[in-house]
Structure formats: C-alpha cells, structure tokens
Short mmCIF file of C-alpha atoms in Angstrom, two decimals:
data_model
loop_
_atom_site.label_atom_id
_atom_site.label_comp_id
_atom_site.label_asym_id
_atom_site.label_seq_id
_atom_site.Cartn_x
_atom_site.Cartn_y
_atom_site.Cartn_z
CA UNK A 1 111.19 96.15 15.73
CA UNK A 2 111.41 99.78 14.72
CA UNK A 3 112.28 102.62 17.01
CA UNK A 4 109.90 105.07 15.43
CA UNK A 5 107.19 102.48 14.99
CA UNK A 6 107.24 101.89 18.74
CA UNK A 7 107.05 105.57 19.51
CA UNK A 8 104.17 106.06 17.08
CA UNK A 9 102.03 103.41 18.74
CA UNK A 10 100.17 105.37 21.43
CA UNK A 11 98.16 107.36 18.91
CA UNK A 12 95.82 108.79 21.46
CA UNK A 13 98.62 110.43 23.37
CA UNK A 14 100.09 112.39 20.44
CA UNK A 15 98.39 114.97 18.26
CA UNK A 16 97.71 114.01 14.63
CA UNK A 17 99.87 116.77 13.05
CA UNK A 18 102.71 115.67 15.29
CA UNK A 19 102.27 112.09 14.08
CA UNK A 20 102.31 113.22 10.46
CA UNK A 21 105.44 115.27 11.10
CA UNK A 22 107.15 112.29 12.71
CA UNK A 23 106.15 109.98 9.85
CA UNK A 24 107.53 112.49 7.34
CA UNK A 25 110.73 112.82 9.31
CA UNK A 26 111.05 109.04 9.46
CA UNK A 27 110.61 108.68 5.69
CA UNK A 28 113.18 111.41 5.10
CA UNK A 29 115.66 109.83 7.48
CA UNK A 30 115.19 106.39 5.89
CA UNK A 31 115.79 107.85 2.44
CA UNK A 32 118.86 109.76 3.63
CA UNK A 33 120.33 106.63 5.19
CA UNK A 34 119.79 104.53 2.08
CA UNK A 35 120.65 107.07 -0.61
CA UNK A 36 124.49 106.76 -0.40
CA UNK A 37 124.30 102.99 -0.94
CA UNK A 38 121.77 103.43 -3.73
CA UNK A 39 123.91 106.02 -5.54
CA UNK A 40 127.05 103.92 -5.19
CA UNK A 41 125.26 100.82 -6.51
CA UNK A 42 123.56 102.71 -9.34
CA UNK A 43 126.73 104.40 -10.58
CA UNK A 44 129.16 101.55 -10.24
CA UNK A 45 127.08 98.41 -10.64
CA UNK A 46 123.60 98.72 -12.08
CA UNK A 47 124.29 101.33 -14.78
CA UNK A 48 127.48 99.57 -16.01
CA UNK A 49 125.65 96.23 -16.04
CA UNK A 50 122.81 97.79 -18.04
CA UNK A 51 125.34 99.08 -20.54
CA UNK A 52 126.85 95.61 -20.74
CA UNK A 53 123.47 94.19 -21.71
CA UNK A 54 123.41 96.76 -24.49
CA UNK A 55 126.96 95.91 -25.61
CA UNK A 56 126.15 92.18 -25.62
CA UNK A 57 123.57 92.88 -28.35
CA UNK A 58 126.13 94.58 -30.61
CA UNK A 59 128.56 92.83 -32.95
CA UNK A 60 132.34 92.83 -32.37
CA UNK A 61 133.60 96.32 -31.53
CA UNK A 62 130.75 98.11 -33.22
CA UNK A 63 129.57 99.81 -30.04
CA UNK A 64 132.75 101.92 -30.24
CA UNK A 65 132.44 102.78 -33.93
CA UNK A 66 131.62 106.33 -34.99
CA UNK A 67 128.88 105.12 -37.32
CA UNK A 68 126.97 103.64 -34.40
CA UNK A 69 126.56 100.14 -33.01
CA UNK A 70 125.30 97.23 -35.12
CA UNK A 71 122.68 95.29 -33.19
CA UNK A 72 122.34 91.53 -33.67
CA UNK A 73 121.85 88.36 -31.68
CA UNK A 74 124.98 86.77 -33.17
CA UNK A 75 126.83 86.81 -29.86
CA UNK A 76 124.15 84.79 -28.12
CA UNK A 77 124.05 82.32 -31.03
CA UNK A 78 127.85 81.98 -30.80
CA UNK A 79 127.58 81.51 -27.04
CA UNK A 80 125.20 78.59 -27.52
CA UNK A 81 127.17 77.06 -30.40
CA UNK A 82 130.65 77.38 -29.03
CA UNK A 83 130.85 78.34 -25.39
CA UNK A 84 128.38 76.04 -23.64
CA UNK A 85 131.26 73.65 -22.69
CA UNK A 86 133.00 76.63 -21.05
CA UNK A 87 129.88 77.34 -19.01
CA UNK A 88 129.62 73.68 -18.03
CA UNK A 89 133.26 73.57 -16.89
CA UNK A 90 132.66 76.72 -14.83
CA UNK A 91 129.57 75.22 -13.19
CA UNK A 92 131.32 71.89 -12.63
CA UNK A 93 134.28 73.54 -10.86
CA UNK A 94 131.98 75.71 -8.74
CA UNK A 95 129.80 72.74 -7.79
CA UNK A 96 132.81 70.61 -6.83
CA UNK A 97 134.30 73.40 -4.71
CA UNK A 98 130.93 73.83 -3.03
CA UNK A 99 130.69 70.10 -2.21
CA UNK A 100 134.25 69.97 -0.84
CA UNK A 101 133.57 73.05 1.29
CA UNK A 102 130.33 71.59 2.61
CA UNK A 103 131.84 68.20 3.49
CA UNK A 104 134.82 69.69 5.31
CA UNK A 105 133.16 72.94 6.41
CA UNK A 106 130.24 71.54 8.39
CA UNK A 107 132.35 69.58 10.90
CA UNK A 108 134.76 72.50 11.10
CA UNK A 109 131.94 74.94 11.90
CA UNK A 110 130.38 72.53 14.39
CA UNK A 111 133.63 71.99 16.28
CA UNK A 112 134.39 75.70 16.17
CA UNK A 113 131.02 76.68 17.61
CA UNK A 114 130.59 73.88 20.15
CA UNK A 115 134.02 72.81 21.34
CA UNK A 116 136.68 75.42 20.65
CA UNK A 117 137.47 78.13 23.17
CA UNK A 118 140.23 79.77 21.13
CA UNK A 119 137.80 80.97 18.45
CA UNK A 120 139.55 84.30 17.91
CA UNK A 121 142.78 82.53 16.89
CA UNK A 122 140.86 80.29 14.49
CA UNK A 123 138.99 83.24 13.00
CA UNK A 124 142.23 85.18 12.58
CA UNK A 125 143.84 82.29 10.69
CA UNK A 126 140.67 81.75 8.68
CA UNK A 127 141.00 85.23 7.19
CA UNK A 128 144.20 84.19 5.37
CA UNK A 129 142.52 82.65 2.30
CA UNK A 130 140.23 85.67 1.99
CA UNK A 131 143.20 87.83 1.07
CA UNK A 132 142.95 86.55 -2.44
CA UNK A 133 142.48 83.61 -4.74
CA UNK A 134 145.61 84.73 -6.57
CA UNK A 135 147.80 84.26 -3.48
CA UNK A 136 146.25 80.88 -2.71
CA UNK A 137 146.76 79.74 -6.30
CA UNK A 138 150.36 80.96 -6.40
CA UNK A 139 151.12 79.30 -3.08
CA UNK A 140 149.58 76.02 -4.23
CA UNK A 141 151.60 76.18 -7.43
CA UNK A 142 154.83 76.56 -5.51
CA UNK A 143 153.85 73.67 -3.26
CA UNK A 144 153.09 71.38 -6.19
CA UNK A 145 156.11 72.20 -8.32
CA UNK A 146 158.75 69.40 -8.49
CA UNK A 147 160.86 71.11 -5.80
CA UNK A 148 157.85 72.09 -3.70
CA UNK A 149 156.91 70.37 -0.43
CA UNK A 150 153.80 68.64 -1.75
CA UNK A 151 155.46 67.82 -5.08
CA UNK A 152 158.25 65.98 -3.28
CA UNK A 153 155.75 64.26 -0.99
CA UNK A 154 153.74 63.03 -3.97
CA UNK A 155 156.91 61.89 -5.73
CA UNK A 156 157.91 59.95 -2.58
CA UNK A 157 154.69 57.94 -2.71
CA UNK A 158 155.11 57.31 -6.43
CA UNK A 159 152.67 59.89 -7.82
CA UNK A 160 154.18 62.20 -10.42
CA UNK A 161 153.51 65.77 -9.31
CA UNK A 162 152.45 66.71 -12.83
CA UNK A 163 149.45 64.41 -12.35
CA UNK A 164 148.16 66.82 -9.75
CA UNK A 165 149.62 70.20 -10.66
CA UNK A 166 147.78 71.04 -13.88
CA UNK A 167 144.60 69.18 -13.12
CA UNK A 168 141.04 69.64 -11.93
CA UNK A 169 141.69 68.39 -8.34
CA UNK A 170 144.35 71.07 -7.86
CA UNK A 171 141.98 73.79 -9.11
CA UNK A 172 139.08 72.54 -6.96
CA UNK A 173 141.36 72.26 -3.92
CA UNK A 174 142.58 75.86 -4.30
CA UNK A 175 139.04 77.12 -4.94
CA UNK A 176 137.82 75.29 -1.84
CA UNK A 177 140.52 76.86 0.32
CA UNK A 178 139.57 80.32 -0.90
CA UNK A 179 135.83 79.91 -0.29
CA UNK A 180 136.04 77.75 2.86
CA UNK A 181 135.69 80.71 5.30
CA UNK A 182 132.41 81.77 3.67
CA UNK A 183 130.92 78.30 4.17
CA UNK A 184 132.17 78.08 7.77
CA UNK A 185 130.90 81.56 8.66
CA UNK A 186 127.49 80.85 7.19
CA UNK A 187 127.05 77.45 8.86
CA UNK A 188 128.65 78.69 12.09
CA UNK A 189 126.15 81.55 12.37
CA UNK A 190 123.26 79.10 11.93
CA UNK A 191 124.78 76.64 14.44
CA UNK A 192 125.33 79.28 17.08
CA UNK A 193 121.57 79.97 17.01
CA UNK A 194 120.79 76.31 17.80
CA UNK A 195 120.44 75.71 21.52
CA UNK A 196 122.94 72.97 22.59
CA UNK A 197 120.35 71.63 25.06
CA UNK A 198 118.36 70.33 22.08
CA UNK A 199 121.25 67.99 21.24
CA UNK A 200 121.53 66.94 24.88
CA UNK A 201 117.77 66.28 24.99
CA UNK A 202 118.02 64.16 21.84
CA UNK A 203 120.88 62.17 23.39
CA UNK A 204 118.92 61.71 26.64
CA UNK A 205 115.99 60.35 24.62
CA UNK A 206 118.30 57.73 23.13
CA UNK A 207 119.18 59.28 19.78
CA UNK A 208 122.50 58.25 18.35
CA UNK A 209 124.89 61.04 17.23
CA UNK A 210 124.02 60.59 13.56
CA UNK A 211 120.30 60.64 14.39
CA UNK A 212 120.78 63.87 16.34
CA UNK A 213 122.68 65.31 13.40
CA UNK A 214 120.11 64.20 10.82
CA UNK A 215 116.92 65.02 12.76
CA UNK A 216 117.91 67.96 14.95
CA UNK A 217 121.02 69.81 13.82
CA UNK A 218 120.62 69.64 10.04
CA UNK A 219 116.96 70.78 9.90
CA UNK A 220 117.69 73.67 12.27
CA UNK A 221 120.75 74.82 10.33
CA UNK A 222 119.32 74.23 6.85
CA UNK A 223 119.05 77.94 6.04
CA UNK A 224 122.71 78.53 6.95
CA UNK A 225 123.87 75.47 5.02
CA UNK A 226 121.98 76.44 1.88
CA UNK A 227 123.06 80.07 2.16
CA UNK A 228 126.68 78.93 2.55
CA UNK A 229 126.45 76.59 -0.43
CA UNK A 230 124.98 79.29 -2.64
CA UNK A 231 127.49 81.85 -1.45
CA UNK A 232 130.38 79.53 -2.26
CA UNK A 233 128.84 78.64 -5.61
CA UNK A 234 128.24 82.29 -6.40
CA UNK A 235 131.83 83.23 -5.61
CA UNK A 236 133.18 80.26 -7.53
CA UNK A 237 131.43 80.87 -10.85
CA UNK A 238 133.67 83.87 -11.38
CA UNK A 239 136.77 81.74 -10.82
CA UNK A 240 139.76 83.24 -12.60
CA UNK A 241 143.16 82.80 -10.98
CA UNK A 242 143.03 79.13 -9.93
CA UNK A 243 142.36 77.60 -13.36
CA UNK A 244 144.96 79.86 -14.88
CA UNK A 245 147.75 78.90 -12.49
CA UNK A 246 146.82 75.36 -11.51
CA UNK A 247 144.57 74.01 -14.23
CA UNK A 248 145.09 72.23 -17.50
CA UNK A 249 143.59 73.25 -20.82
CA UNK A 250 140.18 71.94 -19.80
CA UNK A 251 140.01 73.98 -16.59
CA UNK A 252 141.35 77.09 -18.34
CA UNK A 253 138.12 77.22 -20.33
CA UNK A 254 136.22 78.80 -17.42
CA UNK A 255 133.90 81.55 -18.54
CA UNK A 256 135.51 84.36 -16.53
CA UNK A 257 138.94 83.64 -18.06
CA UNK A 258 137.47 83.25 -21.57
CA UNK A 259 135.62 86.54 -21.03
CA UNK A 260 138.90 88.25 -20.15
CA UNK A 261 140.64 86.76 -23.19
CA UNK A 262 137.88 87.71 -25.64
CA UNK A 263 137.23 91.12 -24.11
CA UNK A 264 140.59 92.48 -23.09
CA UNK A 265 143.04 90.57 -25.29
CA UNK A 266 141.01 89.98 -28.50
CA UNK A 267 138.91 93.15 -27.96
CA UNK A 268 135.80 91.30 -29.11
CA UNK A 269 133.58 93.27 -26.77
CA UNK A 270 130.25 91.92 -27.96
CA UNK A 271 131.07 88.28 -27.22
CA UNK A 272 132.77 89.08 -23.92
CA UNK A 273 129.76 91.14 -22.81
CA UNK A 274 127.51 88.19 -23.71
CA UNK A 275 129.62 85.91 -21.52
CA UNK A 276 129.33 88.49 -18.74
CA UNK A 277 125.56 88.47 -19.11
CA UNK A 278 125.46 84.68 -18.90
CA UNK A 279 127.51 84.79 -15.69
CA UNK A 280 125.22 87.55 -14.43
CA UNK A 281 122.13 85.43 -15.07
CA UNK A 282 123.71 82.58 -13.09
CA UNK A 283 124.46 85.12 -10.32
CA UNK A 284 120.84 86.31 -10.33
CA UNK A 285 119.54 82.75 -10.07
CA UNK A 286 121.91 82.03 -7.19
CA UNK A 287 120.89 85.24 -5.38
CA UNK A 288 117.21 84.44 -5.86
CA UNK A 289 117.53 80.93 -4.42
CA UNK A 290 119.81 82.18 -1.66
CA UNK A 291 117.12 84.59 -0.49
CA UNK A 292 114.35 82.06 -0.95
CA UNK A 293 116.08 79.41 1.13
CA UNK A 294 117.26 81.78 3.83
CA UNK A 295 113.57 82.85 4.17
CA UNK A 296 114.41 86.32 5.29
CA UNK A 297 116.66 85.14 8.12
CA UNK A 298 118.47 88.48 8.03
CA UNK A 299 115.87 90.93 6.89
CA UNK A 300 112.25 90.43 7.87
CA UNK B 1 145.80 29.82 55.85
CA UNK B 2 144.02 29.68 59.30
CA UNK B 3 144.81 33.33 59.89
CA UNK B 4 143.38 34.18 56.60
CA UNK B 5 140.16 32.33 57.46
CA UNK B 6 139.60 34.53 60.50
CA UNK B 7 140.26 37.78 58.69
CA UNK B 8 137.49 40.17 57.69
CA UNK B 9 136.55 39.42 54.08
CA UNK B 10 137.71 42.23 51.85
CA UNK B 11 135.17 43.91 49.56
CA UNK B 12 135.11 43.02 45.90
CA UNK B 13 137.90 44.87 44.11
CA UNK B 14 136.70 47.90 42.14
CA UNK B 15 138.75 50.06 39.80
CA UNK B 16 139.40 52.54 42.58
CA UNK B 17 140.24 50.00 45.35
CA UNK B 18 142.37 47.91 43.04
CA UNK B 19 144.51 50.99 42.50
CA UNK B 20 143.91 51.05 38.74
CA UNK B 21 144.48 54.44 37.17
CA UNK B 22 141.51 56.12 35.54
CA UNK B 23 141.41 55.56 31.79
CA UNK B 24 143.25 58.33 29.99
CA UNK B 25 141.65 57.78 26.62
CA UNK B 26 137.92 57.74 27.09
CA UNK B 27 135.82 58.02 23.91
CA UNK B 28 134.88 61.56 24.89
CA UNK B 29 138.50 62.53 25.29
CA UNK B 30 139.53 60.91 22.01
CA UNK B 31 136.71 62.76 20.24
CA UNK B 32 137.88 66.05 21.76
CA UNK B 33 141.48 65.41 20.68
CA UNK B 34 140.40 64.48 17.16
CA UNK B 35 138.18 67.57 16.98
CA UNK B 36 141.03 69.91 17.85
CA UNK B 37 143.36 68.02 15.52
CA UNK B 38 140.86 68.51 12.69
CA UNK B 39 140.64 72.25 13.36
CA UNK B 40 144.42 72.65 13.37
CA UNK B 41 144.79 70.46 10.28
CA UNK B 42 142.39 72.70 8.37
CA UNK B 43 144.10 75.84 9.66
CA UNK B 44 147.46 74.45 8.57
CA UNK B 45 146.05 73.95 5.08
CA UNK B 46 144.79 77.55 5.07
CA UNK B 47 148.19 78.88 5.96
CA UNK B 48 150.20 76.45 3.81
CA UNK B 49 149.96 78.38 0.50
CA UNK B 50 151.09 81.56 2.24
CA UNK B 51 153.89 79.72 3.97
CA UNK B 52 154.97 78.37 0.55
CA UNK B 53 154.97 81.93 -0.80
CA UNK B 54 157.07 83.05 2.17
CA UNK B 55 159.60 80.25 1.64
CA UNK B 56 159.71 81.02 -2.07
CA UNK B 57 160.22 84.72 -1.39
CA UNK B 58 163.19 83.95 0.83
CA UNK B 59 164.87 81.73 -1.76
CA UNK B 60 167.55 82.92 -4.17
CA UNK B 61 166.11 84.06 -7.49
CA UNK B 62 167.78 86.14 -10.21
CA UNK B 63 170.75 87.42 -8.29
CA UNK B 64 169.02 88.32 -5.03
CA UNK B 65 168.03 86.13 -2.14
CA UNK B 66 166.49 86.14 1.30
CA UNK B 67 166.00 89.54 2.82
CA UNK B 68 167.38 91.04 -0.40
CA UNK B 69 164.14 90.12 -2.15
CA UNK B 70 162.16 91.98 0.48
CA UNK B 71 164.40 95.04 0.42
CA UNK B 72 164.06 95.05 -3.37
CA UNK B 73 160.30 94.75 -3.09
CA UNK B 74 160.09 97.48 -0.49
CA UNK B 75 162.52 99.64 -2.46
CA UNK B 76 161.39 99.35 -6.08
CA UNK B 77 157.81 98.44 -5.35
CA UNK B 78 157.21 100.54 -2.23
CA UNK B 79 155.03 102.88 -4.26
CA UNK B 80 152.86 99.96 -5.33
CA UNK B 81 152.61 98.75 -1.74
CA UNK B 82 151.77 102.20 -0.46
CA UNK B 83 149.24 102.59 -3.27
CA UNK B 84 147.54 99.31 -2.24
CA UNK B 85 147.37 100.41 1.40
CA UNK B 86 146.01 103.82 0.44
CA UNK B 87 143.32 102.37 -1.81
CA UNK B 88 142.34 99.72 0.76
CA UNK B 89 142.05 102.30 3.53
CA UNK B 90 139.93 104.56 1.36
CA UNK B 91 137.66 101.66 0.35
CA UNK B 92 137.27 100.67 3.98
CA UNK B 93 136.24 104.18 5.00
CA UNK B 94 133.75 104.49 2.14
CA UNK B 95 132.32 101.02 2.84
CA UNK B 96 131.81 101.94 6.47
CA UNK B 97 130.27 105.32 5.72
CA UNK B 98 127.83 103.80 3.25
CA UNK B 99 127.05 100.51 5.03
CA UNK B 100 126.45 101.82 8.53
CA UNK B 101 123.45 104.07 7.75
CA UNK B 102 122.10 101.55 5.22
CA UNK B 103 122.27 98.69 7.73
CA UNK B 104 120.66 100.83 10.41
CA UNK B 105 117.81 101.86 8.11
CA UNK B 106 117.26 98.26 6.98
CA UNK B 107 117.12 96.92 10.53
CA UNK B 108 115.36 99.71 12.42
CA UNK B 109 113.13 101.54 9.96
CA UNK B 110 110.04 100.23 8.16
CA UNK B 111 111.48 100.26 4.64
CA UNK B 112 109.03 99.10 1.94
CA UNK B 113 110.36 96.15 -0.10
CA UNK B 114 113.08 95.54 2.43
CA UNK B 115 114.03 92.07 1.19
CA UNK B 116 114.23 93.15 -2.43
CA UNK B 117 116.32 96.15 -1.45
CA UNK B 118 118.64 94.02 0.65
CA UNK B 119 119.05 91.52 -2.19
CA UNK B 120 119.88 94.36 -4.61
CA UNK B 121 122.48 95.67 -2.18
CA UNK B 122 123.90 92.16 -1.81
CA UNK B 123 124.09 91.52 -5.54
CA UNK B 124 127.76 92.61 -5.95
CA UNK B 125 128.65 89.67 -3.72
CA UNK B 126 127.38 87.26 -6.34
CA UNK B 127 128.41 89.07 -9.51
CA UNK B 128 131.86 87.84 -10.58
CA UNK B 129 134.64 90.41 -10.32
CA UNK B 130 135.51 89.94 -13.99
CA UNK B 131 131.96 90.90 -14.98
CA UNK B 132 131.96 94.01 -12.78
CA UNK B 133 135.42 94.92 -14.12
CA UNK B 134 134.35 94.51 -17.76
CA UNK B 135 131.14 96.49 -17.30
CA UNK B 136 133.08 99.32 -15.64
CA UNK B 137 135.59 99.24 -18.49
CA UNK B 138 132.79 99.61 -21.04
CA UNK B 139 131.11 102.39 -19.10
CA UNK B 140 133.88 104.58 -17.78
CA UNK B 141 136.82 103.89 -20.09
CA UNK B 142 135.08 103.49 -23.44
CA UNK B 143 131.66 105.14 -23.24
CA UNK B 144 132.28 108.16 -21.00
CA UNK B 145 136.09 108.25 -20.89
CA UNK B 146 136.26 109.03 -17.18
CA UNK B 147 139.24 107.48 -15.43
CA UNK B 148 140.18 108.61 -11.97
CA UNK B 149 141.54 107.21 -8.73
CA UNK B 150 138.32 108.12 -6.96
CA UNK B 151 136.40 106.12 -9.56
CA UNK B 152 138.60 103.09 -8.92
CA UNK B 153 138.12 103.43 -5.16
CA UNK B 154 134.34 103.71 -5.50
CA UNK B 155 134.24 100.74 -7.90
CA UNK B 156 136.22 98.64 -5.41
CA UNK B 157 133.91 99.83 -2.64
CA UNK B 158 130.91 98.50 -4.56
CA UNK B 159 132.53 95.06 -4.82
CA UNK B 160 133.32 94.79 -1.11
CA UNK B 161 130.31 96.72 0.21
CA UNK B 162 128.07 93.67 0.91
CA UNK B 163 130.82 92.08 3.00
CA UNK B 164 130.54 95.07 5.31
CA UNK B 165 126.78 95.45 5.12
CA UNK B 166 125.76 91.88 5.98
CA UNK B 167 127.69 91.57 9.29
CA UNK B 168 126.50 95.04 10.27
CA UNK B 169 122.89 93.99 9.67
CA UNK B 170 123.47 90.85 11.75
CA UNK B 171 125.09 92.87 14.53
CA UNK B 172 122.35 95.49 14.60
CA UNK B 173 119.63 92.84 14.60
CA UNK B 174 121.22 91.32 17.70
CA UNK B 175 121.56 94.71 19.37
CA UNK B 176 118.61 95.24 21.77
CA UNK B 177 116.70 98.40 21.01
CA UNK B 178 116.59 99.24 24.73
CA UNK B 179 120.15 100.62 24.56
CA UNK B 180 119.06 103.22 22.05
CA UNK B 181 115.91 104.00 23.99
CA UNK B 182 117.94 104.37 27.18
CA UNK B 183 120.40 106.66 25.42
CA UNK B 184 117.52 108.73 24.04
CA UNK B 185 115.95 108.96 27.51
CA UNK B 186 119.25 110.20 28.84
CA UNK B 187 119.24 112.95 26.24
CA UNK B 188 121.56 111.53 23.57
CA UNK B 189 120.83 112.61 20.03
CA UNK B 190 120.87 110.13 17.13
CA UNK B 191 124.41 111.00 16.12
CA UNK B 192 125.75 111.21 19.66
CA UNK B 193 124.80 107.69 20.68
CA UNK B 194 126.28 106.14 17.50
CA UNK B 195 129.96 106.18 18.58
CA UNK B 196 129.19 105.75 22.28
CA UNK B 197 126.44 103.11 22.29
CA UNK B 198 126.01 101.35 18.96
CA UNK B 199 129.52 101.02 17.59
CA UNK B 200 131.08 99.68 20.83
CA UNK B 201 128.60 96.78 20.95
CA UNK B 202 128.93 96.04 17.26
CA UNK B 203 131.33 93.09 17.43
CA UNK B 204 130.07 91.26 14.36
CA UNK B 205 130.51 94.44 12.35
CA UNK B 206 134.24 94.15 12.90
CA UNK B 207 134.19 90.91 10.96
CA UNK B 208 132.70 92.89 8.11
CA UNK B 209 135.44 95.47 8.28
CA UNK B 210 138.11 92.75 8.14
CA UNK B 211 136.34 90.93 5.29
CA UNK B 212 135.86 94.14 3.38
CA UNK B 213 139.51 95.05 3.90
CA UNK B 214 140.65 91.61 2.76
CA UNK B 215 138.41 91.70 -0.27
CA UNK B 216 139.39 95.18 -1.41
CA UNK B 217 143.10 94.63 -0.87
CA UNK B 218 143.03 91.57 -3.11
CA UNK B 219 140.60 92.67 -5.77
CA UNK B 220 142.43 92.36 -9.06
CA UNK B 221 139.63 91.97 -11.58
CA UNK B 222 137.97 95.31 -10.86
CA UNK B 223 141.31 97.16 -10.75
#
C-alpha cells in the first residue's frame, strides 16, 4: 500500500535510470520525513536513558564528582535486597487498575460503539481524566475527606471514611479513572472493526449472548483488549500522584515515588537511576508483548 | 341470552383486540435503558473528581472565597497559567510537525524495519514520566548544564509524541490512497494536497491532537 511502490510497478513502461532516480528520491523523502522524529527521540529520550544506564552503575553521587565516577554493582544489589517489595507494590497496583479498567471498560466500549449515537459527547467527557492523574487524585481526596460527598455517604452507611481514604482501593480507583479512556479507546477501535452482522448471525444460529461474546466478539477483539491492557499497565507502573495523595504507607512505596525521593530529595543518584532502569525494563517488556499481541495491527 | 346465541361469534381476544397497551418495558428496551444508564454512570464518575475540585475551589479558604479564589488565581498566578498555555501550544505544534511526516512515511512508504521503528517511536508512551524526567535531569542539568525553555518544550513533546503519532497512523491507514492519486492526477504537488486533501479527512488525528494536548498540559514529572 505504497504510493511510490504502485507507480514503480510497470517496469517496462519506465526507463531504468528513471526508476533508479525515483527509488533514490523515495529513500530521500522517507528519510526526511522520519528524521525529525528520530532526532527528537534521540536527543530527549534515547541518549538520556543511555546516560541513566551509566549512572545506575555508579555509586551515590560519584558521577558528579570531579575525580570521576566510581563504578560498582552495589545499586543493583541494594535494589534486590531492599526494593523488591516496592516493585511488587507497583506491579500489584498496576495489575489491579488494569483489571478494573478491563471489567468496566469492555462493556463501556461495547455500548459506546454499538448503541450510543451521542458518541462525541461521551468522547468529550472521557477526555477529562486524561488531563492529569494529579487532578483526579486531588478530586478524589476532596471527595473522600470527612466533609466530602463520598466521605459523608460512607459515614451514613456506617463505614468510616478513613477506611477508604488512605487505602489501596482508593489508589486503584483513582488510577483506574485516569487510565480508563486508554482501555476504552483501544477496545472500541477493535470493536468498531467487527462487523455487527456477525453477532446477528450468531444470534440467528441460536447462540446465547454470552456464547456470542465468548466465541465471536472476544476472539475478534483480542488484539485490542490485550493492547489496552498493556497500555493501561504500562501507564500505571509509573504511578506517582495517586499513591501520594490517596494511599497509605504501603501504597506510597511505589517505585516511581521512591525513585523521586531517592533521586531528587536524598540526591542518591545511583540508586534512583537503578530504579529508573528497573521501571524501564518493565516498560520494554510491556512494549514487546504489546507489539507481539497486536500482531502488527497498525503497522504491517 | 337468546339474542346472544344468534350473534356472530367474536374472534378470540388478542392483545390488540382486547385493547391492551403494548408492553412498555420489553427486555430489549430495558437493556437499552440500562446500557445508557451505565454510560452516564461512568461519565459521572469521570467528571466527579473535577466537580469536587470545582466545589472546593468555590469554598471559603484562608480569607477568600468563591469567585475571589478565581480572581486571586488569575491575578497572582496568571503568569503560571499563561506559561502553561504557551508551553502546551508549543508542544502541540511540535508534536504535529514531527508526527505528521513520520506517520505518513510509516504508512505510505516502504520503510525497512517498520515495526521496530514504530515501537521505538512509541516507547515514550510506556516509559514512566518520572524515569524520563530523571534521565533528562541527569543529562541536561548535571552532565551538560543546558537548561532552556525550548529544551523543556522538546522534552514534553517527546513524552506526548506517541499520543499524536498513533491516531495519525490509524487515520492515514484508513485513508484510501485514491484521494492522493486523484489529487496528483489533477496536478497537486505533495505539499499542496496535504492541507486540502489529507488533513480534512483526518478525523482520528484530531483525537491525537486532543490527547497530546491533554498529556502535555498535565505533565508534571518531566517539567
């Protein structure tokens, strides 16, 4: 599906030098189109990340010292000894947010694609959480405070609001709200590519709704579902604001927040860079599986 | 009773002839109502935190209340607000200028290693903001001591760039190539048919622009 590829096809009709000139021009144009993105990524993502790998192998603040950095694997040993629970809490929160988003996001996406005619209104309102996890977390905090709407509601049914405010459910709930649009967009895109007549055919052949869902809809939308799950998980492993504002001591151990504390507050750059590398590895794994499961749905 | 015996026997009463009203709550209708209720319930939850912030901002705190809070915010913090808008607008423009040609090349041209390239361009989406922020701090603040507004804008653009790129790729994939061929036949050059043919039909790309705008306006870790 390439413009130039199509025009190059009738080889007999075009002279060979002309073909070579066109091929050269095509390569040049491709490079020109991709170079800005490559430069931006190289300067502001790949090079800094490479430096972070280097910093993660130095002790304390030694990479800033005039006498040169001191290389050691101490940071990685410390990571394994001391910070594995932090990594587990991070993964647990991300996994829970992903499950909540999937359970509530699939029906939402299905209804949105199949039954709702006011999709633009829904999409406009869905953008709200994307304006920031910090806003969502702050809003949730105000809601759950003793004088907040939800706090009073909980108190009315006999649940102390403090049982929910600084707890894991509050953090997961806020994280789910923030990442919900990503799950819905991903599943919605996959659903919109499924012909509704397939569902009607299944129903005509006597399939019950759950059978249609299990045997028709789910297999056909699997790529979108998996891509959505991995996208939500990927966004959630860097969770920062929600545990800080809504979580207890356990939730505040997330790796991104610990990284900030060790790197920016304690200025222990080596350890914080190591935590960054661990998060990066998780991100790489998620990206790899995301591409593998989507099977080149976007780029072929 | 004799009169009744001679009368024409009436047909068996059906729902229509018996004058019964059609059922208002059929299973299909109930499902439809529940579906819409579910959508609006979820939307209410989305908006709830922002509504709570709005209510809180209108309450009396520290000597000011209601509109006073907003006039204070717009007075003392107007520079901050303007700064946010300026940065977001700049990020949006850079994202668009970088994503549009990249998406076009990825979709239309035979790029070797296309999937690997696309995954590399999508990587910022999966790398946590705190990690990007820390790596930028190490590189530009400590190692090379370069700190500028343009640097901040470009760093934010990297973080939100995939949110623009992916919808543009989707939109361009769905865009039939015949439009471009028709434009070329009619004498349009590559640059001329971009604003007139490709951008007007790029609806999904708008989602990317909104997402990119939302992401860059709220990016705290990188800043």
